[in-house]
Coordinates of C-alpha atoms in Angstrom, one line a residue:
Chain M
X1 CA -70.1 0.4 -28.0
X2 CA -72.6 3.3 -28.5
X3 CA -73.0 6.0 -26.4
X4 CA -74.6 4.5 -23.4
X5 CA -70.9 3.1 -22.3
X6 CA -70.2 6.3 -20.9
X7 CA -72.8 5.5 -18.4
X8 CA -70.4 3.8 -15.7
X9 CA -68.3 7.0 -16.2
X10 CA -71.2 9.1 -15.0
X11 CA -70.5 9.0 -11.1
X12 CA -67.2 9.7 -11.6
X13 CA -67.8 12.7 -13.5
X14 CA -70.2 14.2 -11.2
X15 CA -67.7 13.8 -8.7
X16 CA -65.4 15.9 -10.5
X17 CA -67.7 18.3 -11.7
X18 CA -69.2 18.6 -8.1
X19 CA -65.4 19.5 -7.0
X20 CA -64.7 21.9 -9.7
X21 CA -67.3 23.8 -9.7
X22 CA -68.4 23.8 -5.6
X23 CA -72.0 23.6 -6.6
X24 CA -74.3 20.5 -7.2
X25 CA -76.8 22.3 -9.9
X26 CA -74.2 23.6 -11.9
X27 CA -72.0 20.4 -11.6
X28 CA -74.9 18.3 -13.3
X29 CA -75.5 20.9 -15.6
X30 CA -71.6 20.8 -16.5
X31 CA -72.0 16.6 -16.5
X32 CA -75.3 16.7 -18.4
X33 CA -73.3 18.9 -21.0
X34 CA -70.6 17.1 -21.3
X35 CA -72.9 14.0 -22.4
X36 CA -74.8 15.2 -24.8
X37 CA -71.5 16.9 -26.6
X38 CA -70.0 13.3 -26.4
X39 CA -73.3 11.9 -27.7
X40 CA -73.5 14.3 -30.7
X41 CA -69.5 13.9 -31.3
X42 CA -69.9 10.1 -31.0
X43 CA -68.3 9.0 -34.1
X44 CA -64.6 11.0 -33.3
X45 CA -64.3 9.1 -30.1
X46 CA -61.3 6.1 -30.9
X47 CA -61.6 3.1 -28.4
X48 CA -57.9 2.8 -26.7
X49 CA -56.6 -0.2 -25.7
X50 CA -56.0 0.6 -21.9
X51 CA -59.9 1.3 -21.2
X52 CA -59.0 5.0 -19.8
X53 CA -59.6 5.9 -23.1
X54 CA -63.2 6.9 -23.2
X55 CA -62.8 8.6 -19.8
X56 CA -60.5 11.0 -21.2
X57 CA -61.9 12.2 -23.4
X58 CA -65.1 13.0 -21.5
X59 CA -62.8 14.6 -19.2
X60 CA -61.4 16.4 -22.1
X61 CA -64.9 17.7 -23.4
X62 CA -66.0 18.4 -19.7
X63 CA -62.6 20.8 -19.2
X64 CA -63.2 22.3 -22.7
X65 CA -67.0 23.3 -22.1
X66 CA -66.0 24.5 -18.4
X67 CA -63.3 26.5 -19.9
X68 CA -65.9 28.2 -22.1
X69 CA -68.2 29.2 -19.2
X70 CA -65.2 30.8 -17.7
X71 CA -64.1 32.7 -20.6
X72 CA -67.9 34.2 -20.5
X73 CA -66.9 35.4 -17.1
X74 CA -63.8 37.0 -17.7
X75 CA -62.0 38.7 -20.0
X76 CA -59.0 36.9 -21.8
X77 CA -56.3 38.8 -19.2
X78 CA -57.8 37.9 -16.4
X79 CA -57.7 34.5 -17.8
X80 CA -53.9 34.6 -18.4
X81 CA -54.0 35.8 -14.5
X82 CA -55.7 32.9 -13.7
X83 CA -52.6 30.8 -13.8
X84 CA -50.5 33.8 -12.7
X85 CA -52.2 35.0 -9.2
X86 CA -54.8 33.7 -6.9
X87 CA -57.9 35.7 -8.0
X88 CA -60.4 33.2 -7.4
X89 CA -62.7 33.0 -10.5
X90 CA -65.4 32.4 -8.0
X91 CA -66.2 33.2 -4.2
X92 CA -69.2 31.9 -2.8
X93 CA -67.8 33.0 0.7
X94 CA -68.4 36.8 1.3
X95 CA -66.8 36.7 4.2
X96 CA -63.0 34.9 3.9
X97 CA -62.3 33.7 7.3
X98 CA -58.8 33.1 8.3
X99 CA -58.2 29.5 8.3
X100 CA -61.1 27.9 5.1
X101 CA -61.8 24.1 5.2
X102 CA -60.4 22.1 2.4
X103 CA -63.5 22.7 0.8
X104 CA -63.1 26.4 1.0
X105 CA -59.4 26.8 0.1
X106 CA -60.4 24.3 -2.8
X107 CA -62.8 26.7 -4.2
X108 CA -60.2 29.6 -3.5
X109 CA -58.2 28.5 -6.0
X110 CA -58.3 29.2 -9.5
X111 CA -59.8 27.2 -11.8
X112 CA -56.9 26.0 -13.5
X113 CA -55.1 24.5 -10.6
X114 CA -58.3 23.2 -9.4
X115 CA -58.4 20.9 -12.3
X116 CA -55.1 19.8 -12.1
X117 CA -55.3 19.3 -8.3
X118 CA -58.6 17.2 -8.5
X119 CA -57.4 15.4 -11.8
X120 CA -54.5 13.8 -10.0
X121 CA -55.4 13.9 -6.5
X122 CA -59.2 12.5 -7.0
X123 CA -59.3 11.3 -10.7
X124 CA -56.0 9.8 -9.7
X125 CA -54.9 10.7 -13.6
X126 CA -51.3 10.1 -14.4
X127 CA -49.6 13.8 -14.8
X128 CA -49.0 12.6 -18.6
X129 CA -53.4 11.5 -18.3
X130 CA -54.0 14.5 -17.0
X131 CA -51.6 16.6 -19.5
X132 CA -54.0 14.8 -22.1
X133 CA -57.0 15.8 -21.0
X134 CA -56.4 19.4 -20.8
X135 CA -54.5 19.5 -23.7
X136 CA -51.6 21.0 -22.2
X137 CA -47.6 19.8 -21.3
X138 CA -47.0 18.1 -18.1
X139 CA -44.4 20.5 -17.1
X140 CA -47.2 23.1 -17.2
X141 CA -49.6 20.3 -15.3
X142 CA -46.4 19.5 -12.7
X143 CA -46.7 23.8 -12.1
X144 CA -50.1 23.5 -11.4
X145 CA -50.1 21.2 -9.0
X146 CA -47.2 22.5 -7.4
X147 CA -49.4 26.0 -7.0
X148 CA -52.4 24.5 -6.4
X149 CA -51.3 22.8 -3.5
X150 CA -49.0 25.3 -1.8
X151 CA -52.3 27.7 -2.3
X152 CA -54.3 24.8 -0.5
X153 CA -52.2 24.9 2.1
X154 CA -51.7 29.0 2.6
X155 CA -55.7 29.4 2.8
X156 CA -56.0 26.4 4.9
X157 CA -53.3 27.9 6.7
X158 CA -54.4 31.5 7.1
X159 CA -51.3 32.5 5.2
X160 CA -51.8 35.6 2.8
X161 CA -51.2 34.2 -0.7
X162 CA -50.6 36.5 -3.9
X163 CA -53.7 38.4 -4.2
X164 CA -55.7 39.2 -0.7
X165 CA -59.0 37.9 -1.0
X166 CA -60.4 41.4 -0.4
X167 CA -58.2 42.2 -3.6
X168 CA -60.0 39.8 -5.3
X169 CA -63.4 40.4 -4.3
X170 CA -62.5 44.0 -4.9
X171 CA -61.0 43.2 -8.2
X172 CA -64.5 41.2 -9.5
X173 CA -66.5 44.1 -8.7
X174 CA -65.3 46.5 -10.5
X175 CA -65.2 44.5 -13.7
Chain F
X1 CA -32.0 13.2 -10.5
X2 CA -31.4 11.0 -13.8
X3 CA -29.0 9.1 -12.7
X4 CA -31.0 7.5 -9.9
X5 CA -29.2 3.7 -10.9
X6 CA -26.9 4.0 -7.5
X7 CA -28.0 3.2 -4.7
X8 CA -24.8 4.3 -3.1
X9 CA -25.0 7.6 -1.0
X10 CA -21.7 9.5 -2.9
X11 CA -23.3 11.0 -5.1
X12 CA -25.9 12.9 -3.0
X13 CA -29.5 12.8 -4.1
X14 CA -31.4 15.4 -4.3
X15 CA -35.5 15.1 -5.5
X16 CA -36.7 17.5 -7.5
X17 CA -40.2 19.3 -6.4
X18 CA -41.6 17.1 -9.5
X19 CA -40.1 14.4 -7.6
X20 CA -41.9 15.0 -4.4
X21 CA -45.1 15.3 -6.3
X22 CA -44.8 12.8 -8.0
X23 CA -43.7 10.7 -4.5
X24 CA -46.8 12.0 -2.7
X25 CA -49.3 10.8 -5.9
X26 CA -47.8 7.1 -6.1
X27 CA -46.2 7.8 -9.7
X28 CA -42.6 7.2 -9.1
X29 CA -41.3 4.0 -9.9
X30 CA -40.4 2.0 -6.6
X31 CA -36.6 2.5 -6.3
X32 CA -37.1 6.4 -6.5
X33 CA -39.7 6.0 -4.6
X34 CA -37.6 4.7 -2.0
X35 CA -34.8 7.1 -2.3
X36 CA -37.4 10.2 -1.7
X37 CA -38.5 8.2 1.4
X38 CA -35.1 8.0 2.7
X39 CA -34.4 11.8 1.7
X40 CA -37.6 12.9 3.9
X41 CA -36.2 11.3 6.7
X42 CA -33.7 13.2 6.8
X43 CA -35.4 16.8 5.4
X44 CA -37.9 17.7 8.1
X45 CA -39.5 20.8 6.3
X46 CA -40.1 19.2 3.3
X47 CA -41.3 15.8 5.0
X48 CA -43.6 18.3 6.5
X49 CA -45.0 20.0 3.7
X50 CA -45.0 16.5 1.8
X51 CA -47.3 15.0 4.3
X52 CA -49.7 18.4 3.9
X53 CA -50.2 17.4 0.4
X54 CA -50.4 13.8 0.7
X55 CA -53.4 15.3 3.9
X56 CA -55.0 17.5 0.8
X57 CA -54.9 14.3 -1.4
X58 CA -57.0 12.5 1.2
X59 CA -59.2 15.3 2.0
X60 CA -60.3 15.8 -1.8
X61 CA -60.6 11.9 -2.3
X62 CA -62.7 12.0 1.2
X63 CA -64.9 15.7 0.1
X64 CA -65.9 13.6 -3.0
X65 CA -66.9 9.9 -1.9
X66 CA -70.3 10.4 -1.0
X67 CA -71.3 12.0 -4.8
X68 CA -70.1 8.1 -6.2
X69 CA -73.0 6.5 -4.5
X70 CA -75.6 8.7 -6.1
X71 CA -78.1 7.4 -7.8
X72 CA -77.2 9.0 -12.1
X73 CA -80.0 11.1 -12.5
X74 CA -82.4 10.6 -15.2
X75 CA -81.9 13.4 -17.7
X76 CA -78.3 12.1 -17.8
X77 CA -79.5 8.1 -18.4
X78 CA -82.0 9.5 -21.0
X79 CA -79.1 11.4 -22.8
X80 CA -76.9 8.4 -23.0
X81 CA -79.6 5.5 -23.1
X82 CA -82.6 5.6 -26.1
X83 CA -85.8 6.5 -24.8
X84 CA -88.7 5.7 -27.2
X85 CA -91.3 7.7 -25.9
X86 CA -91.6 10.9 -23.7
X87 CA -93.8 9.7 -20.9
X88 CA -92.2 7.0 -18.6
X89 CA -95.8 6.3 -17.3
X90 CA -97.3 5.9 -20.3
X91 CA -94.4 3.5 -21.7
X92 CA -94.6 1.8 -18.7
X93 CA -98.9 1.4 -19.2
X94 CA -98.1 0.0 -22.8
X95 CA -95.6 -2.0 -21.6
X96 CA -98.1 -3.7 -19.0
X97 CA -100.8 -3.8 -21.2
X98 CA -98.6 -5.7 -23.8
X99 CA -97.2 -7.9 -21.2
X100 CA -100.4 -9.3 -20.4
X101 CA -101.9 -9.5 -24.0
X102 CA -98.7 -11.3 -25.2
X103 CA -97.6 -9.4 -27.8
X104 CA -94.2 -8.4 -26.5
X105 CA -92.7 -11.2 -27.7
X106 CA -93.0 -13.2 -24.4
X107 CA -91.3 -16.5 -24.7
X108 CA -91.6 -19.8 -22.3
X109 CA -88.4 -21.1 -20.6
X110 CA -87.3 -24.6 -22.7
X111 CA -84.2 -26.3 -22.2
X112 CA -83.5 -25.6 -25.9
X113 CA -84.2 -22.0 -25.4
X114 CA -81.6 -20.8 -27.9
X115 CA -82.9 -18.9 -31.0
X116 CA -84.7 -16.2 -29.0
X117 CA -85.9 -12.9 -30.8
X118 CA -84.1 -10.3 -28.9
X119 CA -85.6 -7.7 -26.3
X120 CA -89.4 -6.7 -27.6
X121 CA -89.8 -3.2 -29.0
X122 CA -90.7 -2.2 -25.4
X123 CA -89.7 -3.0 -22.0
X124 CA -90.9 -1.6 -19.0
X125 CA -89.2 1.4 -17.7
X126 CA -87.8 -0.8 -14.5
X127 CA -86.3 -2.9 -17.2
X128 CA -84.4 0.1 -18.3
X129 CA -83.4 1.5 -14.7
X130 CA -82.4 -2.0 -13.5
X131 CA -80.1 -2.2 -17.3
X132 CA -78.5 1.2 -16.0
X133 CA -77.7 0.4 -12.2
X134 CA -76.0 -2.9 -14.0
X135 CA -73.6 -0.9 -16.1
X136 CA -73.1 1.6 -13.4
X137 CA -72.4 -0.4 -10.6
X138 CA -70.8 -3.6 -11.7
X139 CA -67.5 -1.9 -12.9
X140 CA -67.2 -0.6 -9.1
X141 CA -64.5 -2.0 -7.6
X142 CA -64.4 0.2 -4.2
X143 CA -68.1 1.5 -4.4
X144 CA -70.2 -1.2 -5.4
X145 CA -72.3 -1.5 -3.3
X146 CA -73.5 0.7 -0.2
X147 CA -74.1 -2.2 2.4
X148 CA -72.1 -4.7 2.7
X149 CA -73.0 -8.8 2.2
X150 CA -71.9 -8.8 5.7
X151 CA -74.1 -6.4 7.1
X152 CA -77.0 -8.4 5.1
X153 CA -79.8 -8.8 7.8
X154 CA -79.9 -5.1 8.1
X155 CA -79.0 -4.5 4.3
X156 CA -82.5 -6.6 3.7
X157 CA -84.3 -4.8 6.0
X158 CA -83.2 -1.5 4.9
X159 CA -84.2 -2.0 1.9
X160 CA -87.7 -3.8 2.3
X161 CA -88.5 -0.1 4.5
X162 CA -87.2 1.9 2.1
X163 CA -89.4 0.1 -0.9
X164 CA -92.7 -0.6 1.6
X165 CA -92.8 -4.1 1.0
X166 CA -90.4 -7.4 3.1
X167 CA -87.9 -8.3 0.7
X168 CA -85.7 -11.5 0.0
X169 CA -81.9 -11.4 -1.1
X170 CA -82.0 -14.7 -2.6
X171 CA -79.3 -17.2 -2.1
X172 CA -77.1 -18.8 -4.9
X173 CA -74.3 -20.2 -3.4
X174 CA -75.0 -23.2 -4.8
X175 CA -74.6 -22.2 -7.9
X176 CA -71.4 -20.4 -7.4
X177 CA -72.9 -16.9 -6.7
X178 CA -71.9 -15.1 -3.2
X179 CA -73.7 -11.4 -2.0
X180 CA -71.7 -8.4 -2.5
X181 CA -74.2 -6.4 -1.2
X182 CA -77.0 -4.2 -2.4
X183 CA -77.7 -0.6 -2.7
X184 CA -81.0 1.7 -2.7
X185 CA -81.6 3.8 -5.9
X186 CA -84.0 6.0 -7.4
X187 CA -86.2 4.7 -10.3
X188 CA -87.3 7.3 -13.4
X189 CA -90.3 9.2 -11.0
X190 CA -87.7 9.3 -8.1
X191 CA -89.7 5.6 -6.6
X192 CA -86.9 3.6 -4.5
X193 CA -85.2 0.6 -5.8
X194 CA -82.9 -2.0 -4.7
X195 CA -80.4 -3.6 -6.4
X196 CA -78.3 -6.6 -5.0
X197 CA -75.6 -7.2 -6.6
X198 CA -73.3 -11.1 -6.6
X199 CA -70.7 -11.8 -8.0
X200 CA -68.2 -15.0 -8.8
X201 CA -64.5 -15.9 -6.9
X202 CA -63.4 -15.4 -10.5
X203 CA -65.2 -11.6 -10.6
X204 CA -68.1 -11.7 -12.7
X205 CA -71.0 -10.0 -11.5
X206 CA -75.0 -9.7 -11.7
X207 CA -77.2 -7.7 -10.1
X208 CA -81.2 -8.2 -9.0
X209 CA -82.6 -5.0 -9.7
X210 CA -86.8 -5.0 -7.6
X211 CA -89.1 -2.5 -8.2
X212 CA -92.0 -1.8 -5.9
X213 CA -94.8 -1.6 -8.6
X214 CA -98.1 0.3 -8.1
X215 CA -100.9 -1.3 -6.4
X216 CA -103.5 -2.7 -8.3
X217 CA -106.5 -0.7 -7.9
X218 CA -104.6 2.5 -7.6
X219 CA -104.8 5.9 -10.0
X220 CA -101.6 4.0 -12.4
X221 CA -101.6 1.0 -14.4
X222 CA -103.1 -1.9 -12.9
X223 CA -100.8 -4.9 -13.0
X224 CA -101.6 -7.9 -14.7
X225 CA -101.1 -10.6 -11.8
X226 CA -101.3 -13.3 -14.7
X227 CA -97.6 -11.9 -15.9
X228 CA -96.2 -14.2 -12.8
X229 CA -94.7 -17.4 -14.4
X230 CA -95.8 -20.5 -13.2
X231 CA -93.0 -22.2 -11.4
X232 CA -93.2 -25.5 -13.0
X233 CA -93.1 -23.9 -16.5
X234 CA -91.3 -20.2 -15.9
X235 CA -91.6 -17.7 -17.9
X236 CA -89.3 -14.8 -18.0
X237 CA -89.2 -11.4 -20.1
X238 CA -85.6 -10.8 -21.7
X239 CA -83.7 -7.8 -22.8
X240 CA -80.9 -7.0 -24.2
X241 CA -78.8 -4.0 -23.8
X242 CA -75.4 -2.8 -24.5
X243 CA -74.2 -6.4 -24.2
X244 CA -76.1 -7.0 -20.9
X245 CA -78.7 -10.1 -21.0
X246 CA -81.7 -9.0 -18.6
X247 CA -84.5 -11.3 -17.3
X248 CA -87.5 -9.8 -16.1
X249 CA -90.8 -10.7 -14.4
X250 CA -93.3 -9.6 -12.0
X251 CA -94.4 -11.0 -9.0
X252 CA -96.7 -9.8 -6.7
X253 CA -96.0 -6.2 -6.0
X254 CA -92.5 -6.4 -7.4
X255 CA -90.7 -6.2 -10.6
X256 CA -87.6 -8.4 -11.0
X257 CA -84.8 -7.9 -13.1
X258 CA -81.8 -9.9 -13.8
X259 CA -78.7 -8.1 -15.4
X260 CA -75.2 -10.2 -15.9
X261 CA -72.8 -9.9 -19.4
X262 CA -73.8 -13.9 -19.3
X263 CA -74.4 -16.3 -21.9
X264 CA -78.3 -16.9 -22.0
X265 CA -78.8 -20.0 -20.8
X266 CA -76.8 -19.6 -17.6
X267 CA -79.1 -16.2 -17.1
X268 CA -82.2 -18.4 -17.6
X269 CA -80.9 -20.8 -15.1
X270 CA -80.1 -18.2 -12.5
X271 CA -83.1 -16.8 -12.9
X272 CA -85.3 -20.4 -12.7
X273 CA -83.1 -20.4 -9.2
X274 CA -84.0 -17.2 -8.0
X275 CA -87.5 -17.0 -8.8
X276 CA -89.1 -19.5 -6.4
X277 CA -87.3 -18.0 -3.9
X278 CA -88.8 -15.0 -4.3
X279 CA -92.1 -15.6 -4.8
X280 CA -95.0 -15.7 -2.1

């Protein structure tokens, strides 16, 4: 199998990327990227037995190149505090309501949880799967999720998490 | 937690958040599974916040459904599939042209048919879209198609508006072929498409992939009506792709295509069964 059998992967991917990054151009951007990396870095990919094989890794090169785009954005403490606090690493919504819509709180939380909350939930990725794919332990995938979803349910809640999203906003600006 | 062997209620259990996670995302082996049920009943704020996330999980799956049945856009299918020359149109003027001169490696239907020369050098771009939608679409279990076998009348005539021309879903039941459905795509220039796809009781799967091609006349290639095969003596274009066998032709203002991961002959035969259904 060349390259082109990452094509029935492609709809799944956009999904995610869609999710991730709350933004349809930059989600096919992110896709598109991912493609031609796997393309180019054709020859490291190892067929596994169980099929997932190849979608794991193109979930792997996807989470590395997003992680990349976000390290442009912020400096390297405030991406430790990414998987300390609630400082969103984007806000599209100037103005926070109380309660958000799934869609809101999703894109309230930061990016690391998001991936770990749309692996699993969405991607339906074993925690071990999705441990893989970001190259990390479970344990630190199981905290994720945990996080992730108690955040979900704060903002979707109205509940004050951590950081106040003024905070946040407030925080971004200065940088 | 470990010791989750008993199903006796001494030793009292007690699910770790893991546990609940894991519960709420189907990856706990059944009897744990189980025991957490049992523990919810009986744990009212954690059933509560249990059912939040098993909401979220729903939510997310829900939020993202409608991005599987989009078409893959074209810089993507170019990255991942060869493209041999930079203008679509223009491969697909070459393609015509060739078609009709014969020099594409055209080949006449015989019952030996078996030492064929694969694909030639160029197909036309529909070929290439229809080879696509067939590795995109066949794996789909839940989102093959968008409308239903079912809903078929309205599935045809959905699709024969959308592409400008009446349409036929032919039938092969007889041959042991039943509709899953179809769907509507977007070819290279953004021109719809249908695709129907059938499968087998034992799973396999092709797909009918029509283009609406230009009108003859018009600013754009003008199609070679001669590229129709003759019913008594079809014949077919084939490609071959990333394992899939296609068979293509054009009749009237369509383009046909033909995509299964079957042996040749039994493509052949489909196609020699759907073709005078289809044609005018």
């Amino acid at each position: 199998m060349g390259p082109e059998g990452t094509l029935p992967h492609i709809p799944r991917l956009r999904r995610y990327a869609r999710l991730l990054t709350g933004d349809a151009a930059r989600a096919d951007d992110l896709v598109q990227d991912t493609l031609e990396r796997a393309c180019r870095k054709w020859s490291l990919w190892r067929p596994s037995p169980d099929g997932q094989g190849l979608r794991g890794w193109l979930l792997s090169i996807m989470h590395n190149h997003f992680l990349n785009q976000i390290r442009d954005q912020l400096s390297e403490r405030d991406l430790v505090e990414l998987d300390d606090s609630n400082q969103p690493v984007y806000d599209p919504f100037l103005h926070t309501p109380a309660r958000l819509d799934l869609q809101q709180a999703l894109a309230q939380l930061p990016a690391l949880h998001r991936e770990v909350v749309l692996l699993v939930c969405v991607e339906e990725l074993t925690y071990a799967e999705a441990a893989q794919v970001l190259g990390v332990p479970t344990g630190t995938v199981m905290s994720r999720l945990s996080r992730g979803r108690e955040s979900l349910r704060s903002l979707m809640e109205g509940a004050p998490t951590g950081a106040q999203p003024e905070q946040a906003l407030h925080l971004k600006r200065v940088k | 937690m470990r010791d989750s062997k008993t199903m006796h209620t001494d030793p009292p259990y007690f699910p770790t958040s893991d546990d609940l996670h894991a519960w709420v995302d189907g990856q706990l082996p059944s009897d744990r599974a189980q025991a957490v049920a049992d523990w919810l009943q009986h744990h009212p704020v954690e059933a509560e916040k249990v059912a939040t996330w098993r909401a979220q999980r729903l939510g997310l799956q829900a939020l993202g459904k409608s991005t599987l049945d989009e078409p893959v856009p074209l810089p993507m299918q170019h990255t991942v599939l060869p493209v041999r020359t930079a203008w679509p149109w223009l491969q697909s003027l070459a393609a015509c042209l060739l078609l009709a001169l014969g020099f594409t490696g055209g080949w006449t239907l015989r019952p030996t048919a078996t030492q064929l020369v694969g694909a030639p050098t160029i197909s036309p771009v529909f070929v290439r879209e229809a080879i696509a939608a067939h590795a995109v679409y066949v794996p789909e279990k839940r989102h093959a198609v968008e409308v239903g076998a079912q809903e078929q009348e309205h599935l045809v005539q959905w699709l024969s508006k959308r592409l400008g021309k009446p349409l036929k879903a032919p039938v092969l039941t007889d041959e042991g072929w039943s509709l899953v459905g179809g769907r509507l795509l977007a070819g290279e220039a953004g021109q719809p498409r249908a695709l129907f796809m059938y499968e087998t009781t034992s799973g396999e799967r092709i797909t009918l992939h029509v283009s609406a091609l230009p009108d003859s006349g018009s600013a754009t290639a003008p199609l070679p009506t001669t590229l129709a095969p003759n019913p008594g003596q079809s014949a077919f274009q084939f490609a071959r792709a990333n394992g899939i066998e296609t068979f293509y032709w054009v009749e009237g203002p369509f383009g046909y295509a033909l995509s299964g991961k079957l042996a040749r002959a039994q493509m052949a035969m489909l196609a020699d069964r759907i073709y005078p259904q289809l044609s005018h």
